[in-house]
Short mmCIF file of C-alpha atoms and ligand atoms in Angstrom, two decimals:
data_model
loop_
_atom_site.label_atom_id
_atom_site.label_comp_id
_atom_site.label_asym_id
_atom_site.label_seq_id
_atom_site.Cartn_x
_atom_site.Cartn_y
_atom_site.Cartn_z
CA MET M 4 5.76 -23.28 8.04
CA LEU M 5 2.26 -24.18 9.18
CA VAL M 6 3.26 -23.67 12.79
CA ARG M 7 4.67 -20.29 11.94
CA GLU M 8 1.53 -19.29 10.07
CA LEU M 9 -0.62 -20.30 12.98
CA MET M 10 1.62 -18.40 15.38
CA PHE M 11 1.25 -15.45 13.10
CA LEU M 12 -2.51 -15.66 13.16
CA GLN M 13 -2.52 -15.88 16.93
CA LEU M 14 -0.41 -12.78 17.03
CA PHE M 15 -2.34 -10.63 14.65
CA ARG M 16 -5.89 -11.43 15.48
CA PRO M 17 -6.52 -11.50 19.19
CA GLY M 18 -8.81 -14.53 19.53
CA ALA M 19 -7.54 -15.58 16.16
CA ALA M 20 -8.29 -19.28 16.41
CA ALA M 21 -11.96 -18.52 15.94
CA CYS M 22 -11.16 -16.41 12.90
CA VAL M 23 -8.92 -18.72 10.96
CA GLY M 24 -11.86 -19.91 8.92
CA ASP M 25 -12.81 -16.34 8.11
CA LEU M 26 -9.50 -15.76 6.47
CA PHE M 27 -10.01 -18.41 3.88
CA LEU M 28 -13.79 -18.31 3.58
CA PRO M 29 -14.91 -14.76 4.17
CA PRO M 30 -18.46 -14.46 5.43
CA PRO M 31 -20.83 -12.82 2.92
CA LYS M 32 -21.04 -9.56 4.89
CA ILE M 33 -17.48 -8.56 5.59
CA GLU M 34 -16.34 -5.18 6.91
CA PRO M 35 -14.02 -3.28 4.54
CA SER M 36 -11.05 -3.61 6.88
CA ARG M 37 -11.63 -7.36 7.27
CA LEU M 38 -11.82 -7.61 3.51
CA TYR M 39 -8.57 -5.73 3.31
CA PHE M 40 -7.00 -8.15 5.76
CA PHE M 41 -8.22 -11.06 3.69
CA ILE M 42 -6.82 -9.71 0.44
CA TRP M 43 -3.53 -8.32 1.60
CA ASN M 44 -2.13 -10.88 3.95
CA ILE M 45 0.15 -13.34 2.30
CA PHE M 46 2.28 -15.84 4.03
CA ASP M 47 5.71 -16.02 2.58
CA LYS M 48 8.34 -17.16 5.02
CA GLY M 49 6.49 -15.34 7.75
CA LYS M 50 6.41 -12.07 5.83
CA MET M 51 3.34 -9.92 5.58
CA LYS M 52 2.26 -7.26 3.13
CA LEU M 53 0.75 -3.96 4.21
CA PRO M 54 -0.42 -1.18 1.89
CA GLY M 55 1.89 1.85 1.59
CA LEU M 56 1.39 3.81 4.80
CA ILE M 57 0.28 7.44 4.71
CA ASP M 58 1.49 9.92 7.33
CA PRO M 59 -0.73 13.01 7.35
CA HIS M 60 1.51 14.98 9.75
CA VAL M 61 5.21 15.40 8.93
CA HIS M 62 7.62 18.32 9.35
CA LEU M 63 10.40 18.37 6.79
CA ARG M 64 12.45 21.46 7.52
CA GLU M 65 13.09 22.68 4.02
CA PRO M 66 13.01 25.54 3.24
CA GLY M 67 14.89 27.13 6.10
CA ALA M 68 16.33 24.49 8.43
CA ALA M 69 17.82 21.73 6.31
CA HIS M 70 20.36 21.03 9.06
CA LYS M 71 17.47 19.39 10.98
CA GLU M 72 15.99 17.56 7.96
CA ASP M 73 15.47 18.16 4.27
CA TRP M 74 13.28 16.63 1.59
CA ASP M 75 15.91 14.00 0.84
CA THR M 76 16.61 12.72 4.37
CA GLY M 77 13.01 13.15 5.54
CA THR M 78 11.49 11.14 2.72
CA ALA M 79 14.25 8.50 3.10
CA ALA M 80 13.19 8.20 6.76
CA ALA M 81 9.57 7.88 5.61
CA LEU M 82 10.36 4.95 3.31
CA ALA M 83 12.44 3.23 6.00
CA GLY M 84 9.41 3.52 8.28
CA GLY M 85 7.00 2.03 5.72
CA PHE M 86 5.44 5.36 4.68
CA THR M 87 5.05 5.85 0.95
CA ALA M 88 3.21 9.18 1.27
CA VAL M 89 3.71 12.12 3.63
CA LEU M 90 1.65 15.27 4.05
CA THR M 91 4.06 18.01 5.06
CA MET M 92 3.47 20.90 7.43
CA PRO M 93 3.83 24.60 6.53
CA ASN M 94 5.81 25.85 9.57
CA THR M 95 9.01 26.08 7.57
CA ASN M 96 11.14 29.19 7.05
CA PRO M 97 9.64 30.94 5.18
CA PRO M 98 6.32 29.40 6.18
CA ILE M 99 4.13 28.09 3.35
CA ILE M 100 1.51 30.84 3.35
CA ASN M 101 1.29 32.09 -0.25
CA ALA M 102 2.03 31.21 -3.88
CA GLN M 103 5.69 32.22 -3.62
CA SER M 104 6.55 30.11 -0.58
CA LEU M 105 4.49 27.18 -1.89
CA ALA M 106 6.53 27.30 -5.10
CA ILE M 107 9.78 27.14 -3.07
CA ALA M 108 8.57 24.05 -1.20
CA GLU M 109 7.27 22.45 -4.40
CA GLN M 110 10.63 22.98 -6.05
CA ALA M 111 12.56 21.41 -3.14
CA ALA M 112 10.17 18.46 -3.05
CA SER M 113 10.11 17.79 -6.77
CA SER M 114 13.90 17.66 -6.95
CA LYS M 115 14.54 15.74 -3.73
CA ALA M 116 11.54 13.71 -2.52
CA ARG M 117 11.95 9.94 -2.55
CA CYS M 118 8.33 9.18 -1.55
CA ASP M 119 5.03 10.75 -2.56
CA TYR M 120 3.83 13.87 -0.78
CA ALA M 121 1.55 16.88 -0.62
CA HIS M 122 2.08 20.28 1.04
CA TYR M 123 -0.16 21.93 3.63
CA LEU M 124 -0.80 25.66 3.45
CA GLY M 125 -0.58 27.66 6.69
CA ALA M 126 -3.46 29.92 7.74
CA GLY M 127 -2.21 33.44 8.48
CA PRO M 128 -3.89 36.75 9.33
CA HIS M 129 -4.14 38.07 5.76
CA ASN M 130 -4.11 35.11 3.40
CA SER M 131 -7.54 33.44 3.40
CA HIS M 132 -8.32 34.67 -0.15
CA GLU M 133 -5.00 33.62 -1.64
CA LEU M 134 -5.03 30.20 0.09
CA ALA M 135 -8.49 29.41 -1.22
CA GLU M 136 -7.10 29.85 -4.74
CA LEU M 137 -4.08 27.65 -4.02
CA ALA M 138 -6.19 24.92 -2.40
CA PRO M 139 -6.16 22.46 -5.35
CA ARG M 140 -2.34 22.26 -5.03
CA ALA M 141 -2.44 21.63 -1.28
CA ALA M 142 -2.79 18.65 1.07
CA GLY M 143 -5.09 20.85 3.13
CA LEU M 144 -5.22 24.00 5.26
CA LYS M 145 -3.27 23.93 8.53
CA MET M 146 -4.43 26.22 11.31
CA TYR M 147 -2.25 26.71 14.37
CA LEU M 148 -4.63 27.77 17.11
CA ASP M 149 -2.15 27.30 19.99
CA ASN M 150 1.48 28.11 20.54
CA THR M 151 4.02 25.70 19.07
CA TYR M 152 7.22 25.69 17.00
CA GLY M 153 7.23 28.28 14.21
CA PRO M 154 5.61 31.66 13.58
CA LEU M 155 2.10 30.56 12.54
CA ARG M 156 -0.46 31.15 15.26
CA LEU M 157 -3.93 32.58 14.96
CA ASP M 158 -5.37 33.90 18.22
CA ASP M 159 -8.29 35.96 16.98
CA MET M 160 -11.35 33.80 16.33
CA SER M 161 -12.55 36.16 13.60
CA LEU M 162 -9.51 34.95 11.61
CA TRP M 163 -10.50 31.34 12.21
CA MET M 164 -13.96 32.19 10.83
CA GLU M 165 -12.54 33.88 7.72
CA HIS M 166 -10.54 30.75 6.85
CA PHE M 167 -13.48 28.43 7.54
CA ALA M 168 -15.70 30.58 5.32
CA ARG M 169 -13.27 30.81 2.37
CA TRP M 170 -11.38 27.52 2.24
CA PRO M 171 -13.09 25.21 -0.33
CA ARG M 172 -15.63 22.94 1.34
CA GLY M 173 -14.30 19.73 -0.16
CA MET M 174 -10.74 20.28 1.07
CA PRO M 175 -9.42 19.26 4.50
CA ILE M 176 -8.78 21.65 7.40
CA VAL M 177 -6.35 20.43 10.08
CA ALA M 178 -6.04 22.22 13.41
CA HIS M 179 -3.31 22.27 16.04
CA ALA M 180 -5.79 22.95 18.83
CA GLU M 181 -5.31 21.77 22.39
CA SER M 182 -7.86 21.39 25.17
CA ARG M 183 -10.36 24.29 25.18
CA THR M 184 -8.95 25.69 21.96
CA MET M 185 -9.85 22.34 20.43
CA ALA M 186 -13.41 22.81 21.69
CA GLY M 187 -13.43 26.13 19.78
CA GLY M 188 -12.23 24.43 16.60
CA ILE M 189 -14.95 21.81 16.89
CA LEU M 190 -17.55 24.54 17.42
CA LEU M 191 -16.47 26.12 14.13
CA SER M 192 -16.77 22.77 12.39
CA ALA M 193 -20.36 22.53 13.68
CA LEU M 194 -21.24 26.15 12.85
CA PHE M 195 -19.85 25.94 9.31
CA ASP M 196 -21.00 22.34 8.92
CA ARG M 197 -17.70 21.29 7.44
CA PRO M 198 -15.05 18.70 8.42
CA VAL M 199 -12.13 19.55 10.68
CA HIS M 200 -9.28 17.17 11.54
CA ILE M 201 -7.72 17.63 14.99
CA ALA M 202 -3.96 17.04 15.00
CA HIS M 203 -2.07 15.09 17.67
CA VAL M 204 -4.75 14.53 20.32
CA SER M 205 -3.04 13.81 23.65
CA LEU M 206 -5.47 14.32 26.55
CA ARG M 207 -8.31 12.28 28.02
CA GLU M 208 -10.57 15.38 28.02
CA GLU M 209 -9.84 15.89 24.30
CA ILE M 210 -10.60 12.36 23.17
CA LEU M 211 -13.79 12.32 25.28
CA LEU M 212 -14.95 15.60 23.72
CA ILE M 213 -14.23 14.33 20.21
CA ARG M 214 -16.21 11.18 21.01
CA LEU M 215 -19.19 13.32 22.05
CA ALA M 216 -18.86 15.57 19.00
CA LYS M 217 -18.83 12.55 16.69
CA GLU M 218 -21.88 11.12 18.45
CA LYS M 219 -23.69 14.40 17.75
CA GLY M 220 -22.83 14.13 14.06
CA ILE M 221 -20.23 16.91 13.99
CA LYS M 222 -17.76 16.29 11.16
CA VAL M 223 -14.64 15.96 13.28
CA THR M 224 -11.83 13.46 12.74
CA CYS M 225 -8.60 13.15 14.67
CA GLU M 226 -5.13 11.70 14.82
CA VAL M 227 -2.91 10.53 17.65
CA ALA M 228 0.90 10.40 17.55
CA PRO M 229 2.73 7.26 18.70
CA HIS M 230 4.67 9.24 21.32
CA HIS M 231 1.41 10.07 23.10
CA LEU M 232 0.40 6.39 23.00
CA PHE M 233 3.74 5.04 24.24
CA LEU M 234 5.25 7.82 26.40
CA SER M 235 3.98 9.91 29.30
CA THR M 236 5.25 12.31 31.95
CA ASP M 237 6.70 9.21 33.66
CA ASP M 238 9.30 9.07 30.88
CA LEU M 239 10.45 12.67 31.27
CA PRO M 240 13.17 12.04 33.90
CA ALA M 241 14.85 9.45 31.67
CA LEU M 242 14.46 11.54 28.50
CA GLY M 243 15.67 14.76 30.11
CA ALA M 244 13.84 18.08 30.02
CA GLY M 245 14.99 19.29 26.58
CA ARG M 246 14.60 16.00 24.75
CA GLY M 247 11.19 15.52 26.37
CA GLU M 248 9.87 18.82 24.95
CA VAL M 249 7.04 18.29 22.47
CA ARG M 250 3.73 19.99 21.67
CA PRO M 251 1.29 18.86 22.85
CA ARG M 252 3.39 17.98 25.90
CA LEU M 253 3.75 14.39 27.03
CA ALA M 254 0.64 13.81 29.14
CA SER M 255 -0.09 11.79 32.26
CA PRO M 256 -0.31 7.99 32.22
CA VAL M 257 -4.08 8.42 32.73
CA ASP M 258 -4.29 10.49 29.54
CA ARG M 259 -2.16 7.95 27.65
CA GLU M 260 -4.41 5.08 28.76
CA ALA M 261 -7.53 7.07 27.82
CA LEU M 262 -6.25 7.24 24.23
CA TRP M 263 -5.91 3.44 24.13
CA ALA M 264 -9.34 3.03 25.76
CA ASN M 265 -10.91 5.23 23.06
CA LEU M 266 -9.15 3.72 20.08
CA GLU M 267 -12.36 3.63 18.07
CA VAL M 268 -12.52 7.45 18.22
CA ILE M 269 -9.01 7.78 16.72
CA ASP M 270 -9.14 8.00 12.92
CA CYS M 271 -5.40 8.15 12.14
CA PHE M 272 -2.02 7.46 13.64
CA ALA M 273 0.19 10.35 12.51
CA THR M 274 3.82 10.62 13.52
CA ASP M 275 4.08 14.42 13.88
CA HIS M 276 7.68 13.78 12.79
CA ALA M 277 9.25 17.02 14.10
CA PRO M 278 13.04 16.73 13.84
CA HIS M 279 15.40 19.03 15.75
CA THR M 280 19.09 18.27 16.30
CA LEU M 281 20.37 16.94 19.62
CA GLU M 282 22.40 20.08 20.06
CA GLU M 283 19.18 22.11 19.83
CA LYS M 284 17.24 19.71 22.09
CA ASP M 285 19.98 19.85 24.73
CA SER M 286 20.32 23.64 24.52
CA PHE M 287 19.12 26.28 26.96
CA ASN M 288 15.98 26.89 24.87
CA PRO M 289 15.03 23.48 23.43
CA PRO M 290 12.53 23.48 20.54
CA PRO M 291 9.59 21.07 20.92
CA GLY M 292 9.28 18.00 18.71
CA PHE M 293 10.29 14.36 18.24
CA PRO M 294 11.24 12.54 15.04
CA GLY M 295 8.80 9.67 14.46
CA LEU M 296 8.78 8.33 10.91
CA GLU M 297 11.10 5.39 11.56
CA THR M 298 9.66 4.29 14.90
CA ALA M 299 5.86 4.50 14.41
CA LEU M 300 5.25 1.22 12.58
CA PRO M 301 7.57 -0.94 14.73
CA LEU M 302 6.01 0.47 17.92
CA LEU M 303 2.48 -0.11 16.64
CA LEU M 304 3.33 -3.61 15.34
CA THR M 305 4.68 -4.36 18.82
CA ALA M 306 1.30 -3.28 20.20
CA VAL M 307 -0.37 -5.62 17.67
CA SER M 308 1.90 -8.39 18.85
CA GLY M 309 0.91 -7.71 22.44
CA GLY M 310 -2.80 -7.78 21.58
CA ARG M 311 -3.46 -4.06 22.28
CA LEU M 312 -4.35 -3.40 18.68
CA SER M 313 -5.43 -5.53 15.74
CA LEU M 314 -3.74 -5.37 12.39
CA ASP M 315 -7.04 -4.12 10.95
CA ASP M 316 -6.98 -1.25 13.49
CA LEU M 317 -3.49 -0.34 12.33
CA VAL M 318 -4.20 -0.46 8.60
CA ALA M 319 -7.41 1.53 9.02
CA ARG M 320 -5.49 4.31 10.82
CA MET M 321 -2.34 4.34 8.70
CA HIS M 322 -3.77 3.85 5.24
CA ILE M 323 -7.54 3.59 4.77
CA ASN M 324 -8.67 6.55 6.91
CA PRO M 325 -5.94 9.04 5.95
CA ARG M 326 -6.56 8.23 2.31
CA ARG M 327 -10.27 8.92 2.74
CA ILE M 328 -10.01 12.01 4.97
CA PHE M 329 -7.44 13.71 2.70
CA SER M 330 -8.91 12.42 -0.61
CA LEU M 331 -5.61 10.93 -1.73
CA PRO M 332 -5.21 9.00 -4.98
CA GLU M 333 -4.35 5.34 -5.01
CA GLN M 334 -0.66 4.48 -5.24
CA PRO M 335 -0.77 1.51 -7.61
CA GLU M 336 1.63 -1.41 -7.10
CA THR M 337 2.68 -0.02 -3.73
CA TRP M 338 3.19 -2.07 -0.57
CA VAL M 339 5.32 -2.64 2.51
CA GLU M 340 6.73 -6.03 3.44
CA VAL M 341 7.02 -6.60 7.14
CA ASP M 342 8.37 -9.44 9.25
CA PRO M 343 5.87 -9.34 12.11
CA LEU M 344 7.98 -11.63 14.30
CA ALA M 345 11.38 -9.93 13.95
CA GLU M 346 12.63 -8.69 17.31
CA TRP M 347 15.10 -5.84 17.22
CA GLU M 348 16.24 -2.74 19.05
CA ILE M 349 15.56 0.81 17.92
CA ARG M 350 18.85 2.68 17.59
CA ALA M 351 19.28 6.24 16.43
CA GLU M 352 22.43 5.33 14.48
CA ASN M 353 20.40 3.09 12.15
CA MET M 354 17.91 5.79 11.24
CA HIS M 355 17.85 7.94 8.13
CA THR M 356 16.50 11.15 9.64
CA ARG M 357 19.13 13.88 9.73
CA CYS M 358 18.31 14.83 13.33
CA ALA M 359 20.09 11.66 14.49
CA TRP M 360 18.17 10.87 17.67
CA THR M 361 14.91 9.30 18.84
CA PRO M 362 13.08 9.32 22.17
CA PHE M 363 12.71 5.54 21.70
CA ASP M 364 16.43 4.78 21.54
CA GLY M 365 17.10 1.32 23.02
CA TRP M 366 13.44 0.20 22.92
CA LYS M 367 13.00 -3.46 22.00
CA VAL M 368 10.31 -3.89 19.39
CA ARG M 369 8.69 -6.72 17.44
CA GLY M 370 7.89 -6.21 13.76
CA GLN M 371 10.30 -4.84 11.16
CA VAL M 372 10.02 -3.33 7.69
CA GLN M 373 11.90 -5.55 5.23
CA ARG M 374 11.11 -4.04 1.88
CA VAL M 375 9.04 -1.22 0.41
CA VAL M 376 7.73 -1.07 -3.15
CA LEU M 377 6.41 2.23 -4.51
CA ARG M 378 4.66 2.31 -7.89
CA GLY M 379 6.24 -0.99 -8.87
CA ARG M 380 9.82 -0.05 -7.87
CA GLU M 381 11.76 -1.33 -4.89
CA VAL M 382 12.49 1.78 -2.85
CA TYR M 383 13.76 0.31 0.42
CA ARG M 384 15.36 -2.95 1.46
CA LEU M 385 16.68 -4.23 4.77
CA GLY M 386 19.92 -6.17 4.36
CA GLU M 387 20.93 -9.41 6.09
CA ASN M 388 22.08 -9.08 9.70
CA THR M 389 21.57 -5.35 9.94
CA ASP M 390 18.87 -3.07 11.27
CA ARG M 391 19.79 -0.27 8.87
CA GLY M 392 18.16 -0.65 5.49
CA GLU M 393 19.17 0.70 2.14
CA ILE M 394 17.14 3.43 0.43
CA ARG M 395 16.84 2.59 -3.25
CA ALA M 396 14.57 5.39 -4.43
CA SER M 397 16.42 8.27 -5.99
CA PRO M 398 15.87 11.90 -4.94
CA GLY M 399 13.14 13.42 -7.09
CA SER M 400 11.36 10.12 -7.76
CA GLY M 401 8.55 10.97 -5.31
CA ARG M 402 5.41 12.52 -6.78
CA ASN M 403 3.17 15.33 -5.66
CA LEU M 404 -0.13 13.59 -4.87
CA ARG M 405 -2.06 16.68 -5.96
CA ASP M 406 -0.63 16.30 -9.47
CA ILE M 407 -2.19 12.84 -9.65
CA SER M 408 -5.94 12.78 -10.09
C1 NCD V 178 6.29 20.72 15.81
C2 NCD V 178 7.52 21.24 15.07
O1 NCD V 178 8.63 21.13 15.61
O2 NCD V 178 7.37 21.72 13.95
N1 NCD V 178 6.64 20.47 17.18
C3 NCD V 178 6.02 19.66 18.04
O3 NCD V 178 6.41 19.66 19.22
N2 NCD V 178 5.03 18.88 17.69
C4 NCD V 178 5.15 21.68 15.69
C5 NCD V 178 3.78 21.07 15.96
O4 NCD V 178 3.44 20.04 15.40
O5 NCD V 178 3.01 21.62 16.74
ZN1 ZN V 179 1.11 20.84 16.19
ZN1 ZN V 180 3.38 18.86 13.97
#
């Protein structure tokens, strides 16, 4: 056991030998994430506890396209991936842009969700007043400033300004804004002196600009999706054109490496779980998007194993920072048990997402979710000799995080 524990420490703290003492005798001035590491890590047959992960960027396709995913399958996939809370995007059909459509989404979620959640509202051309009133029920305001899947796109900057002026100051604004559009979104954040969170950053120029903006004190935060950390244009031939479609597009290996090199600028890892069926992906007009809920944690734990990332880095970006940025309540008695040493192969057939494919099919990873506990109840368990776990949470047991103060 001791050998295994020591191996574990070597794995999860690059240069860990020097830190072993810290784990048991924390120095008086300890960073919050180190403190977290100290409190949460237990050694029980090589298992490790993480807090319930929070994914601030998830597309469940209900209402409107339940054949791709619905609240039941999507939240099952979340639990299997170690996520106990998902913030869901408004580009559904109908899109979530007013009280009526929000009520439809709330109804679907309250009857079917197996993990906790909150709904984003979508900024449209005529709804800034109404959305401001609905804000307390929302995860945040989502602004689509570039072209992507779904009907929500705002081109006219006067509309951006209206939403920035009306949306309550204490509530998050998230922008799909690529390259120079992103620069425009950051300018608005500076002009209105209010936070903006940039979704799925993928380019070197973007992460460098966000670094500069942060250095100037602009209230910008950002997220990166695992597919932009682990895939690039080099993977497109193997994936095939349709399956490789995603927005932002897979970027060059130089862009991918720039994200890793600027890890400290990245506040969150968000999956941008965007399920479409294989039939759709392989069609003449393939929609952009990858599923990601069930592959994010294993991929990132593999990076921890390889020394690219520390466990503190991971927990900060998948729990601590999203909770702070989106003002989410604590989920008491909630955790994820992981075997950090388990080696296994990602296979679409073992996943719970309805879309039934993954761009990471066949990847060998290290680190596996064994069990998930949400508000004191076991909600997921991996069986013996299988890589497909059992979902134990019932549909409707998930809670709307905005109903919890
Ligand atoms: C997303 C989708 O399918 O809803 N697609 C994607 O390629 N990321 C939309 C989005 O997040 O921009
Ligand atoms: Zn987007
Ligand atoms: Zn998205």
